[in-house]
Amino acid sequence: MLVIKRKVSESIFIGDDIEIIISEISQDKVKVAINAPKEVKVIRKELKETFEFNKTASEKIDKNSLKYLKSQLKSANKK
């Protein structure tokens, strides 16, 4: 892991076409701007982890669980 100190408006490059710019520093947060080609996927770590968790959870659902959930939703909508 490379650790670099930067000040507001300073930047670093990853490869030739991804630029990370420090746009703001407050008490406990750093605002980062990222210039990257559209084909490069940029996503926050916590969103990626949530997506992976949900994907794993959805793969573990069996047909009986889905049938039960469907019946519960129908019952709730009738009330």
Short mmCIF file of C-alpha atoms in Angstrom, two decimals:
data_model
loop_
_atom_site.label_atom_id
_atom_site.label_comp_id
_atom_site.label_asym_id
_atom_site.label_seq_id
_atom_site.Cartn_x
_atom_site.Cartn_y
_atom_site.Cartn_z
CA MET A 1 0.00 0.00 0.00
CA LEU A 2 1.25 3.43 -0.94
CA VAL A 3 0.47 6.27 1.50
CA ILE A 4 0.78 9.83 0.20
CA LYS A 5 0.16 13.15 1.93
CA ARG A 6 -1.74 15.73 -0.13
CA LYS A 7 -3.14 19.20 0.48
CA VAL A 8 -6.37 20.69 -0.89
CA SER A 9 -6.27 20.96 -4.71
CA GLU A 10 -3.29 18.61 -4.99
CA SER A 11 -3.74 15.38 -6.88
CA ILE A 12 -2.23 12.02 -7.75
CA PHE A 13 -2.48 9.93 -10.91
CA ILE A 14 -3.17 6.23 -11.19
CA GLY A 15 -1.84 5.17 -14.55
CA ASP A 16 -2.15 7.77 -17.29
CA ASP A 17 -5.84 8.58 -17.15
CA ILE A 18 -7.15 8.38 -13.56
CA GLU A 19 -6.66 11.49 -11.45
CA ILE A 20 -7.52 11.70 -7.74
CA ILE A 21 -7.90 15.30 -6.51
CA ILE A 22 -8.23 16.39 -2.88
CA SER A 23 -11.00 18.97 -3.12
CA GLU A 24 -11.77 19.62 0.55
CA ILE A 25 -10.49 18.69 4.00
CA SER A 26 -12.62 19.18 7.11
CA GLN A 27 -12.29 17.98 10.70
CA ASP A 28 -12.81 14.27 10.07
CA LYS A 29 -13.50 13.99 6.35
CA VAL A 30 -11.68 14.37 3.08
CA LYS A 31 -13.60 15.18 -0.10
CA VAL A 32 -12.04 13.48 -3.10
CA ALA A 33 -12.74 14.20 -6.77
CA ILE A 34 -11.99 11.46 -9.28
CA ASN A 35 -11.42 12.01 -12.99
CA ALA A 36 -11.54 8.68 -14.79
CA PRO A 37 -12.69 7.35 -18.14
CA LYS A 38 -16.37 6.33 -18.26
CA GLU A 39 -15.46 2.66 -18.70
CA VAL A 40 -13.66 2.66 -15.33
CA LYS A 41 -16.07 1.69 -12.56
CA VAL A 42 -15.72 3.94 -9.50
CA ILE A 43 -17.74 2.94 -6.43
CA ARG A 44 -17.47 3.54 -2.69
CA LYS A 45 -16.24 0.55 -0.70
CA GLU A 46 -19.31 0.32 1.54
CA LEU A 47 -21.61 0.18 -1.50
CA LYS A 48 -19.57 -2.62 -3.03
CA GLU A 49 -19.66 -4.56 0.24
CA THR A 50 -23.43 -4.08 0.54
CA PHE A 51 -23.93 -5.23 -3.05
CA GLU A 52 -21.81 -8.33 -2.46
CA PHE A 53 -23.64 -9.11 0.80
CA ASN A 54 -27.05 -8.78 -0.88
CA LYS A 55 -25.93 -10.90 -3.82
CA THR A 56 -24.71 -13.66 -1.50
CA ALA A 57 -27.91 -13.50 0.56
CA SER A 58 -30.11 -13.68 -2.53
CA GLU A 59 -28.27 -16.76 -3.78
CA LYS A 60 -29.13 -18.58 -0.53
CA ILE A 61 -32.89 -18.11 -0.84
CA ASP A 62 -34.72 -21.31 -1.70
CA LYS A 63 -38.04 -21.68 -3.53
CA ASN A 64 -40.01 -22.50 -0.37
CA SER A 65 -38.86 -19.28 1.26
CA LEU A 66 -39.95 -17.30 -1.78
CA LYS A 67 -43.37 -18.99 -1.81
CA TYR A 68 -43.83 -18.22 1.89
CA LEU A 69 -42.80 -14.58 1.39
CA LYS A 70 -45.17 -14.27 -1.58
CA SER A 71 -48.09 -15.61 0.45
CA GLN A 72 -47.29 -13.24 3.32
CA LEU A 73 -47.20 -10.25 0.98
CA LYS A 74 -50.54 -11.25 -0.57
CA SER A 75 -52.09 -11.57 2.91
CA ALA A 76 -50.74 -8.16 3.92
CA ASN A 77 -52.11 -6.51 0.78
CA LYS A 78 -55.61 -7.91 1.42
CA LYS A 79 -55.80 -6.17 4.82
#
